[in-house]
């Protein structure tokens, strides 16, 4: 499937949405751009990068031309590109806001990597800017678009597990590059929590559908490890949800790659292990009858994400994970850092209801 | 293998240790007494029960006579039974202390089910009584005697996982009998925490070898469920260990049977799932090379426990899990309940060193 | 539960059936006699053994008396024991016939270990003897009484796998005792085939319900290994069933313990791995929806077998795996050895229909 | 990584090898061409297709031009393309020979999909043609280039399993398109055997390293299914290897997708499940210590294959799976069909030695 269609474009309502990818790091080059090939409704129309030479080689390889490659300094020129209807911001967290706001002002629809910003007020400003500009803003929570995560959520919401009492999640890996921007508080907004722990947080909220009422956290920042001068190595947190549901989570930049989620209900459990990887997601539903591991259609997570947002661009509907979904995670992460700093439980603003921060339910392959 | 040897007993130093089993509930009848058959150094010599008729049927079936069965009121008559060298207390928690103290005064060696008592001072009194009487006291933590749990501990202690950063554990099941003594605070000393959550707590301490410095917990006690009028339905806790190691745990009487433990190190992880069941324990060690699931010799957990204590009775050495090991868990559980009540982190008394409360290392099948 | 009830026996139609266990080898002592405790309808009333001293120790341990122990030479005295309604023959294969025939002549109901005899005519003689004596004869195929094997069979028969096309099975282990009677052709009737390969053969027939039309086999008997002077080390066989279904199987005394069965249908597959062990049987049903591993009630395989036959003794009905079931396996094994000897496919007598050699369907725990 | 390098080519000995892909069916478009991106030493330089329009769309999407697309009728024009050093033949089996011979006459190096031809003499002709033309011929057995298959082979060859006694393999899937060329005997040379069963055959030979001495097979061809008018639905086969090693295999177009291989040694077993899929290969090594599942570097199977042959093109060395490897599988498949037709065991020509038909050992990621 071509990255850039070589045939006359179809009518507006059905033609693919052209994206500019802003930032060509590991994620863009290994996952996003290849994924665009699997998309039904999206294609990559332009690349924005700090390394034009690399960008051009990339462009050639993917059927784009040198003219489709922009240095960061010429980001504004995308305004002239009518075929670029959306931008996908894949930059260090600190830069999200600037580029989201500039894109919004150009009238581009905005898909932004997680975490949305570096804290709740930063993220809220992005939501406000997009609202004012009349463009959509989606937080790129790919896990909320996979058949595996929906199978776990459906087991919870459909009652298959009975009343849910507890949730447990772990996400961590070794970060051993002391120069990584992810280890700079200023650029990242925190350590493993906003980078990998956010998967635990966001997915716990997703499967329950409700919002936590309080938060507690403790963190560990070793004194003699240059990697962790600015941010925590590990963070453990606990969240209280309506109805007495309690969730525990662990995140770390100092553990062998681990990604799990377990929902514990009275009648059964749902285990995702691995829970957050790009491939090989596995769900095990256990109850008194036995263990069931559903199989899922083979679909690229990023392709699903790009397609959902492309569909929203066409329909004008609010994405399932809009900016507000990203802001809420920041509110909770702000509370977790506050709890870790003070040693106290932090109360969160009550948010009754289900899926309060979410928009249009996505189409998920294999789901009826 | 006979429960009661029918041949002339060998010399004192090698002959089997005769136990009186005090309490013939589900655990005794389904696990302990059958396990005694697999023991090399122990046998069941007497039964103490509230239901003499049931006890006699049981005795006949196991090669004992009616004379080997005692009602609780005649517990004191065990003093005359020289062949009863040890007692195994398998009563509701609240009754442990009385029977341990009485046994100690009769000069019997004492093995007592977990939790040792109903709180730390109760448990400490038992330790004191046995010390004064010059008899051994062992807390029946069967998990500290299995090849599977030692494999997990060895992976941690032997460095195979690299520096350990985090631990995560879950133990829960549905308790649906509103009449169960386990749901009476007075008899049990708490809810799922001292009954099943204690496995998380005790095993986390066992694999790390160190003692926690602080504790935090939250619990959930539903208002409209008659089962949980006195005790919590679920409890989540967090413990801080030396060196910044953090452990999370979940325990509940309201979840589908689940028993797991995961140790997360920089170079690898150790997963036990299931972690605390009587049979089928499975350990998975994961590192960059792959996943290894060791196989273990087929050995009954209770048989191993009975044998270890029998060996201590013969050698006079302190058991691996003496009374002090049980007291320490009570100190921590007391702190967890205090934390849940106050919403505050509770500091624990610093206990530097490794395996501070433990005695003679047990012989574990398949371990070199 | 008592091996020997100590209470007045209930009315004839409901009272337990007393068995004499004939032969106290590994299987009897480790599996059968402990299993009798789990039985609802059976108990062990007498032991027949070549080692009376061992038998008496065993008796004492299980609540029997010295008078319940008989040397082989006094097997005939069981005739006087009215409480011994059934015998369970657990002797080397060659001796089955003699003891089955003698038991039948005494009017005892007969349960006989697999393989029923040493070849088809030997086995047929046992069937004839029991028919003439008017007693029941059951072949002890424990796998046909477990919830796991019925789950596999039900998946096949219930159409869940779609039309079944192929079956594959492996059963083998290392036999390293050159003195074992299992390695003497005269005593065993063959090598791994009648001992462990028979599980593949019998279970393939059980899950399909039909009878093979032809057989092909090849075997390997190493020249320089003293263990395999008389019997094969390994044997591979292929069977053709009605409708073009083909089954492959491997059996060996020279491989690391392996026990599997896989049924391959158009819509799904059923895998048993392990398939034939005493414990831990696991069934995985796979189709386009995913993988399902049913959980089963915890029930002792030998207990189920003893109970089924006890029920037949009370009802007078033909057991599910009568002598004829054992004869049919011998016919096929005779053909397999003939094929291995001649290098030719051997045609079997056509046996149309389902479960032609089987009797009363057993009650299986967890099955509706 | 570009399909076609956009930078000045490096010196001859290190520059990438340009391939023409001949045939753009499912395999080419979904696997081979994307895989070329992962290759270090190869790139796609031209496409040959029956559907030029499709080819051009494909070319544009992958950075090629319309001039790089050739209809079959202009295959000969590749002679002028110096940058096309190799061709990869991905056509229906019957057409392999014609295109291999034409490519050889043009002096192109030849990589040909499995099965090499439609029978042994057809395949031998291709080997001869390439030898005469002085070009390399490699059979595209991707499984012989993966870390997973080498891990299984190393376990066998390195003695970790002890002496190997038996092998068991299954490969099948549902083929439900009655129009598929794979169901035409003339085009395919057989049914599931040369298409999917060949994986069992080839991988059994690969892990053992030796060649079979005899073959037996039976097949099933349903009478009333239009799909199987010309070819078998299922085929079961047995092979005898030196030293008494026996292998069983099952292949079918009528079973739910299954792909396994199990090697049974005296000290352990190696299980591949799935064994032959494009992704997710899993190896489990079992011995008395436990079960080990190695992890492997993430590498595309087709990329590894393309790289190996590119390396051979540069070095002039014989590929690990040359044409002769493909001929040998055809000899055995010819024997299997003969056996199925005659009902007799077919003796194969003795081929003593190890890896007799193989060339230069490939570099496999993660292998030392």
Short mmCIF file of N, CA and C in Angstrom, two decimals, chain A residues 197-324:
data_model
loop_
_atom_site.label_atom_id
_atom_site.label_comp_id
_atom_site.label_asym_id
_atom_site.label_seq_id
_atom_site.Cartn_x
_atom_site.Cartn_y
_atom_site.Cartn_z
N UNK A 197 5.13 4.65 32.84
CA UNK A 197 4.10 4.48 33.87
C UNK A 197 2.75 5.01 33.41
N UNK A 198 2.77 5.97 32.50
CA UNK A 198 1.52 6.53 31.99
C UNK A 198 0.67 5.45 31.32
N UNK A 199 1.31 4.41 30.80
CA UNK A 199 0.53 3.30 30.21
C UNK A 199 -0.29 2.59 31.28
N UNK A 200 0.32 2.36 32.45
CA UNK A 200 -0.43 1.74 33.54
C UNK A 200 -1.62 2.63 33.89
N UNK A 201 -1.31 3.89 34.15
CA UNK A 201 -2.32 4.85 34.57
C UNK A 201 -3.44 4.95 33.56
N UNK A 202 -3.07 5.18 32.30
CA UNK A 202 -4.08 5.41 31.27
C UNK A 202 -4.90 4.16 31.02
N UNK A 203 -4.27 3.01 31.07
CA UNK A 203 -5.00 1.77 30.76
C UNK A 203 -5.89 1.35 31.93
N UNK A 204 -5.44 1.59 33.14
CA UNK A 204 -6.32 1.32 34.29
C UNK A 204 -7.59 2.16 34.16
N UNK A 205 -7.44 3.45 33.85
CA UNK A 205 -8.60 4.32 33.67
C UNK A 205 -9.47 3.85 32.52
N UNK A 206 -8.82 3.36 31.47
CA UNK A 206 -9.55 2.93 30.28
C UNK A 206 -10.39 1.69 30.54
N UNK A 207 -9.80 0.70 31.22
CA UNK A 207 -10.58 -0.53 31.43
C UNK A 207 -11.69 -0.32 32.45
N UNK A 208 -11.44 0.53 33.46
CA UNK A 208 -12.49 0.79 34.44
C UNK A 208 -13.52 1.77 33.90
N UNK A 209 -13.07 2.74 33.11
CA UNK A 209 -13.98 3.76 32.57
C UNK A 209 -14.25 4.89 33.55
N UNK A 210 -13.82 4.73 34.80
CA UNK A 210 -14.07 5.75 35.83
C UNK A 210 -12.78 6.50 36.15
N UNK A 211 -12.90 7.50 37.03
CA UNK A 211 -11.76 8.33 37.38
C UNK A 211 -11.39 8.18 38.85
N UNK A 212 -10.11 8.19 39.18
CA UNK A 212 -9.70 7.98 40.57
C UNK A 212 -10.08 9.16 41.47
N UNK A 213 -10.27 8.83 42.75
CA UNK A 213 -10.66 9.84 43.74
C UNK A 213 -9.49 10.30 44.60
N UNK A 214 -8.49 9.43 44.68
CA UNK A 214 -7.31 9.82 45.45
C UNK A 214 -6.09 9.09 44.91
N UNK A 215 -4.92 9.57 45.29
CA UNK A 215 -3.68 9.01 44.77
C UNK A 215 -2.62 9.00 45.85
N UNK A 216 -1.80 7.96 45.82
CA UNK A 216 -0.65 7.89 46.72
C UNK A 216 0.52 7.37 45.91
N UNK A 217 1.71 7.91 46.17
CA UNK A 217 2.89 7.41 45.45
C UNK A 217 4.12 7.54 46.30
N UNK A 218 5.06 6.70 45.99
CA UNK A 218 6.39 6.84 46.56
C UNK A 218 7.35 6.62 45.41
N UNK A 219 8.51 7.29 45.47
CA UNK A 219 9.46 7.11 44.37
C UNK A 219 10.85 6.88 44.92
N UNK A 220 11.71 6.38 44.07
CA UNK A 220 13.10 6.14 44.45
C UNK A 220 14.01 6.78 43.42
N UNK A 221 14.91 7.62 43.93
CA UNK A 221 15.87 8.30 43.07
C UNK A 221 17.25 8.06 43.65
N UNK A 222 18.01 7.13 43.07
CA UNK A 222 19.30 6.78 43.68
C UNK A 222 20.24 7.98 43.68
N UNK A 223 21.06 8.06 44.69
CA UNK A 223 21.89 9.26 44.85
C UNK A 223 23.13 9.25 43.98
N UNK A 224 23.58 8.04 43.65
CA UNK A 224 24.88 7.98 43.00
C UNK A 224 24.81 7.48 41.57
N UNK A 225 23.68 7.70 40.92
CA UNK A 225 23.56 7.24 39.55
C UNK A 225 23.29 8.46 38.67
N UNK A 226 24.24 8.75 37.78
CA UNK A 226 24.14 10.01 37.04
C UNK A 226 22.88 10.09 36.19
N UNK A 227 22.33 8.91 35.84
CA UNK A 227 21.12 8.94 35.03
C UNK A 227 19.95 9.58 35.76
N UNK A 228 19.98 9.43 37.08
CA UNK A 228 18.79 9.83 37.84
C UNK A 228 19.04 11.05 38.72
N UNK A 229 19.84 11.98 38.19
CA UNK A 229 20.06 13.21 38.92
C UNK A 229 18.79 14.05 38.96
N UNK A 230 18.00 13.97 37.89
CA UNK A 230 16.85 14.88 37.81
C UNK A 230 15.51 14.19 38.01
N UNK A 231 15.45 12.93 37.66
CA UNK A 231 14.16 12.24 37.73
C UNK A 231 14.28 10.95 38.51
N UNK A 232 13.14 10.40 38.90
CA UNK A 232 13.10 9.17 39.67
C UNK A 232 13.56 7.98 38.82
N UNK A 233 14.12 6.97 39.48
CA UNK A 233 14.37 5.71 38.78
C UNK A 233 13.09 4.86 38.77
N UNK A 234 12.43 4.80 39.94
CA UNK A 234 11.22 3.97 40.07
C UNK A 234 10.15 4.76 40.80
N UNK A 235 8.92 4.42 40.50
CA UNK A 235 7.79 5.04 41.20
C UNK A 235 6.70 4.00 41.36
N UNK A 236 6.18 3.93 42.58
CA UNK A 236 5.07 3.02 42.88
C UNK A 236 3.86 3.86 43.24
N UNK A 237 2.72 3.50 42.66
CA UNK A 237 1.55 4.29 43.02
C UNK A 237 0.29 3.47 43.25
N UNK A 238 -0.63 4.11 43.96
CA UNK A 238 -1.89 3.49 44.33
C UNK A 238 -2.98 4.51 44.04
N UNK A 239 -4.07 4.02 43.45
CA UNK A 239 -5.18 4.92 43.14
C UNK A 239 -6.47 4.34 43.70
N UNK A 240 -7.32 5.21 44.23
CA UNK A 240 -8.62 4.78 44.71
C UNK A 240 -9.72 5.22 43.76
N UNK A 241 -10.50 4.26 43.28
CA UNK A 241 -11.58 4.56 42.33
C UNK A 241 -12.94 4.43 43.03
N UNK A 242 -13.96 4.97 42.41
CA UNK A 242 -15.31 4.85 42.99
C UNK A 242 -15.67 3.40 43.28
N UNK A 243 -16.42 3.20 44.35
CA UNK A 243 -16.87 1.86 44.69
C UNK A 243 -15.80 1.04 45.39
N UNK A 244 -14.74 1.71 45.86
CA UNK A 244 -13.73 0.99 46.62
C UNK A 244 -12.74 0.22 45.79
N UNK A 245 -12.77 0.40 44.48
CA UNK A 245 -11.77 -0.27 43.63
C UNK A 245 -10.40 0.37 43.86
N UNK A 246 -9.41 -0.46 44.09
CA UNK A 246 -8.05 0.04 44.33
C UNK A 246 -7.14 -0.48 43.22
N UNK A 247 -6.26 0.40 42.74
CA UNK A 247 -5.28 -0.02 41.73
C UNK A 247 -3.88 0.24 42.23
N UNK A 248 -3.01 -0.73 42.05
CA UNK A 248 -1.59 -0.59 42.35
C UNK A 248 -0.81 -0.55 41.04
N UNK A 249 0.27 0.21 41.00
CA UNK A 249 1.11 0.19 39.81
C UNK A 249 2.56 0.45 40.16
N UNK A 250 3.42 -0.10 39.32
CA UNK A 250 4.86 0.07 39.47
C UNK A 250 5.43 0.51 38.13
N UNK A 251 6.32 1.49 38.17
CA UNK A 251 6.99 1.88 36.93
C UNK A 251 8.45 2.17 37.23
N UNK A 252 9.31 1.93 36.27
CA UNK A 252 10.74 2.08 36.55
C UNK A 252 11.55 2.17 35.27
N UNK A 253 12.66 2.89 35.35
CA UNK A 253 13.68 2.86 34.30
C UNK A 253 14.82 1.92 34.70
N UNK A 254 14.61 1.12 35.74
CA UNK A 254 15.71 0.29 36.22
C UNK A 254 15.38 -1.19 36.29
N UNK A 255 14.35 -1.62 35.55
CA UNK A 255 13.99 -3.04 35.58
C UNK A 255 13.98 -3.63 34.18
N UNK A 256 14.24 -4.93 34.13
CA UNK A 256 14.14 -5.68 32.87
C UNK A 256 12.73 -5.45 32.31
N UNK A 257 12.67 -5.20 31.02
CA UNK A 257 11.42 -4.87 30.32
C UNK A 257 10.23 -5.71 30.80
N UNK A 258 9.25 -5.07 31.38
CA UNK A 258 8.06 -5.75 31.91
C UNK A 258 6.84 -4.87 31.65
N UNK A 259 5.76 -5.46 31.21
CA UNK A 259 4.56 -4.70 30.91
C UNK A 259 3.34 -5.58 31.16
N UNK A 260 2.68 -5.35 32.29
CA UNK A 260 1.53 -6.20 32.64
C UNK A 260 0.37 -5.37 33.19
N UNK A 261 -0.80 -5.96 33.09
CA UNK A 261 -2.00 -5.38 33.70
C UNK A 261 -2.88 -6.55 34.13
N UNK A 262 -3.38 -6.48 35.35
CA UNK A 262 -4.26 -7.56 35.83
C UNK A 262 -5.46 -6.93 36.51
N UNK A 263 -6.64 -7.30 36.05
CA UNK A 263 -7.88 -6.82 36.65
C UNK A 263 -8.49 -7.98 37.42
N UNK A 264 -8.82 -7.73 38.69
CA UNK A 264 -9.28 -8.80 39.56
C UNK A 264 -10.73 -8.59 39.95
N UNK A 265 -11.59 -9.44 39.45
CA UNK A 265 -13.00 -9.36 39.78
C UNK A 265 -13.42 -10.55 40.62
N UNK A 266 -14.63 -10.49 41.12
CA UNK A 266 -15.11 -11.55 42.00
C UNK A 266 -15.27 -12.87 41.25
N UNK A 267 -15.62 -12.77 39.97
CA UNK A 267 -15.90 -14.00 39.21
C UNK A 267 -14.77 -14.38 38.28
N UNK A 268 -13.80 -13.50 38.11
CA UNK A 268 -12.72 -13.84 37.18
C UNK A 268 -11.69 -12.75 37.11
N UNK A 269 -10.64 -13.02 36.36
CA UNK A 269 -9.57 -12.04 36.21
C UNK A 269 -9.23 -11.87 34.74
N UNK A 270 -8.70 -10.70 34.42
CA UNK A 270 -8.18 -10.45 33.08
C UNK A 270 -6.73 -10.06 33.22
N UNK A 271 -5.87 -10.81 32.56
CA UNK A 271 -4.44 -10.53 32.61
C UNK A 271 -3.97 -10.12 31.22
N UNK A 272 -3.27 -8.99 31.13
CA UNK A 272 -2.57 -8.67 29.89
C UNK A 272 -1.08 -8.80 30.18
N UNK A 273 -0.41 -9.68 29.44
CA UNK A 273 1.03 -9.87 29.65
C UNK A 273 1.62 -10.48 28.39
N UNK A 274 2.30 -9.71 27.54
CA UNK A 274 2.60 -8.30 27.74
C UNK A 274 1.40 -7.42 27.47
N UNK A 275 1.40 -6.27 28.13
CA UNK A 275 0.23 -5.40 28.09
C UNK A 275 0.40 -4.18 27.18
N UNK A 276 1.65 -3.72 26.99
CA UNK A 276 1.81 -2.42 26.34
C UNK A 276 2.80 -2.43 25.19
N UNK A 277 3.25 -3.59 24.79
CA UNK A 277 4.24 -3.68 23.72
C UNK A 277 3.61 -3.36 22.37
N UNK A 278 4.45 -3.08 21.38
CA UNK A 278 3.94 -2.77 20.04
C UNK A 278 3.34 -4.01 19.38
N UNK A 279 3.86 -5.18 19.75
CA UNK A 279 3.38 -6.42 19.16
C UNK A 279 3.24 -7.49 20.23
N UNK A 280 2.47 -8.52 19.91
CA UNK A 280 2.41 -9.69 20.77
C UNK A 280 1.56 -9.51 22.01
N UNK A 281 0.70 -8.51 22.04
CA UNK A 281 -0.20 -8.34 23.19
C UNK A 281 -0.98 -9.63 23.44
N UNK A 282 -1.06 -10.02 24.70
CA UNK A 282 -1.75 -11.26 25.04
C UNK A 282 -2.71 -11.02 26.20
N UNK A 283 -3.95 -11.43 26.03
CA UNK A 283 -4.96 -11.29 27.07
C UNK A 283 -5.38 -12.68 27.53
N UNK A 284 -5.42 -12.89 28.83
CA UNK A 284 -5.90 -14.15 29.38
C UNK A 284 -7.05 -13.87 30.34
N UNK A 285 -8.21 -14.42 29.99
CA UNK A 285 -9.39 -14.26 30.84
C UNK A 285 -9.59 -15.55 31.61
N UNK A 286 -9.62 -15.45 32.93
CA UNK A 286 -9.73 -16.65 33.77
C UNK A 286 -10.98 -16.58 34.62
N UNK A 287 -11.72 -17.65 34.62
CA UNK A 287 -12.82 -17.76 35.58
C UNK A 287 -12.97 -19.23 35.96
N UNK A 288 -14.05 -19.58 36.59
CA UNK A 288 -14.14 -20.96 37.08
C UNK A 288 -14.19 -21.98 35.94
N UNK A 289 -14.55 -21.54 34.74
CA UNK A 289 -14.59 -22.46 33.60
C UNK A 289 -13.19 -22.79 33.07
N UNK A 290 -12.26 -21.87 33.26
CA UNK A 290 -10.92 -22.10 32.72
C UNK A 290 -10.29 -20.81 32.26
N UNK A 291 -9.33 -20.94 31.36
CA UNK A 291 -8.60 -19.79 30.85
C UNK A 291 -8.87 -19.63 29.36
N UNK A 292 -9.16 -18.42 28.95
CA UNK A 292 -9.40 -18.16 27.54
C UNK A 292 -8.46 -17.06 27.06
N UNK A 293 -7.75 -17.35 25.98
CA UNK A 293 -6.85 -16.37 25.38
C UNK A 293 -7.39 -16.06 24.00
N UNK A 294 -8.10 -14.95 23.85
CA UNK A 294 -8.67 -14.65 22.54
C UNK A 294 -7.59 -14.36 21.52
N UNK A 295 -7.89 -14.68 20.28
CA UNK A 295 -6.97 -14.28 19.20
C UNK A 295 -7.54 -13.03 18.55
N UNK A 296 -6.66 -12.23 18.00
CA UNK A 296 -7.06 -10.93 17.46
C UNK A 296 -6.63 -10.81 16.02
N UNK A 297 -7.37 -10.02 15.23
CA UNK A 297 -6.92 -9.76 13.88
C UNK A 297 -5.56 -9.06 13.94
N UNK A 298 -4.76 -9.32 12.95
CA UNK A 298 -3.43 -8.74 12.88
C UNK A 298 -3.54 -7.30 12.41
N UNK A 299 -3.38 -6.34 13.32
CA UNK A 299 -3.52 -4.95 12.91
C UNK A 299 -2.47 -4.12 13.61
N UNK A 300 -1.86 -3.20 12.87
CA UNK A 300 -0.83 -2.35 13.44
C UNK A 300 -1.47 -1.31 14.36
N UNK A 301 -0.93 -1.21 15.58
CA UNK A 301 -1.51 -0.30 16.57
C UNK A 301 -1.48 1.15 16.10
N UNK A 302 -0.37 1.53 15.47
CA UNK A 302 -0.26 2.92 15.03
C UNK A 302 -1.16 3.17 13.83
N UNK A 303 -1.29 2.14 13.00
CA UNK A 303 -2.21 2.27 11.87
C UNK A 303 -3.64 2.51 12.34
N UNK A 304 -4.04 1.79 13.39
CA UNK A 304 -5.39 1.95 13.93
C UNK A 304 -5.60 3.36 14.47
N UNK A 305 -4.57 3.84 15.13
CA UNK A 305 -4.61 5.18 15.72
C UNK A 305 -4.71 6.26 14.63
N UNK A 306 -3.87 6.11 13.62
CA UNK A 306 -3.89 7.08 12.52
C UNK A 306 -5.25 7.05 11.82
N UNK A 307 -5.79 5.86 11.67
CA UNK A 307 -7.09 5.73 11.00
C UNK A 307 -8.21 6.35 11.82
N UNK A 308 -8.18 6.12 13.13
CA UNK A 308 -9.24 6.71 13.95
C UNK A 308 -9.24 8.22 13.83
N UNK A 309 -8.06 8.81 13.93
CA UNK A 309 -8.02 10.27 13.88
C UNK A 309 -8.39 10.76 12.47
N UNK A 310 -7.96 10.03 11.46
CA UNK A 310 -8.34 10.42 10.09
C UNK A 310 -9.86 10.40 9.96
N UNK A 311 -10.49 9.38 10.54
CA UNK A 311 -11.95 9.32 10.51
C UNK A 311 -12.58 10.52 11.21
N UNK A 312 -12.00 10.93 12.33
CA UNK A 312 -12.52 12.10 13.06
C UNK A 312 -12.34 13.36 12.23
N UNK A 313 -11.21 13.45 11.54
CA UNK A 313 -10.96 14.61 10.68
C UNK A 313 -12.06 14.69 9.63
N UNK A 314 -12.40 13.56 9.07
CA UNK A 314 -13.45 13.55 8.04
C UNK A 314 -14.84 13.83 8.61
N UNK A 315 -15.11 13.25 9.79
CA UNK A 315 -16.47 13.37 10.34
C UNK A 315 -16.64 14.60 11.22
N UNK A 316 -15.53 15.16 11.65
CA UNK A 316 -15.61 16.28 12.58
C UNK A 316 -15.91 15.88 14.01
N UNK A 317 -15.96 14.56 14.26
CA UNK A 317 -16.28 14.11 15.61
C UNK A 317 -15.06 14.13 16.52
N UNK A 318 -15.34 14.18 17.79
CA UNK A 318 -14.30 14.22 18.80
C UNK A 318 -13.61 12.85 18.89
N UNK A 319 -12.31 12.84 18.92
CA UNK A 319 -11.63 11.53 19.02
C UNK A 319 -11.93 10.85 20.35
N UNK A 320 -11.76 9.53 20.37
CA UNK A 320 -11.95 8.74 21.60
C UNK A 320 -10.99 9.21 22.70
N UNK A 321 -9.77 9.54 22.34
CA UNK A 321 -8.80 10.03 23.33
C UNK A 321 -8.42 11.46 22.98
N UNK A 322 -9.30 12.39 23.27
CA UNK A 322 -9.01 13.78 22.90
C UNK A 322 -7.96 14.39 23.83
N UNK A 323 -7.67 15.64 23.65
CA UNK A 323 -6.74 16.33 24.53
C UNK A 323 -7.14 16.21 25.99
N UNK A 324 -8.42 16.27 26.27
CA UNK A 324 -8.88 16.21 27.67
C UNK A 324 -8.46 14.91 28.34
#
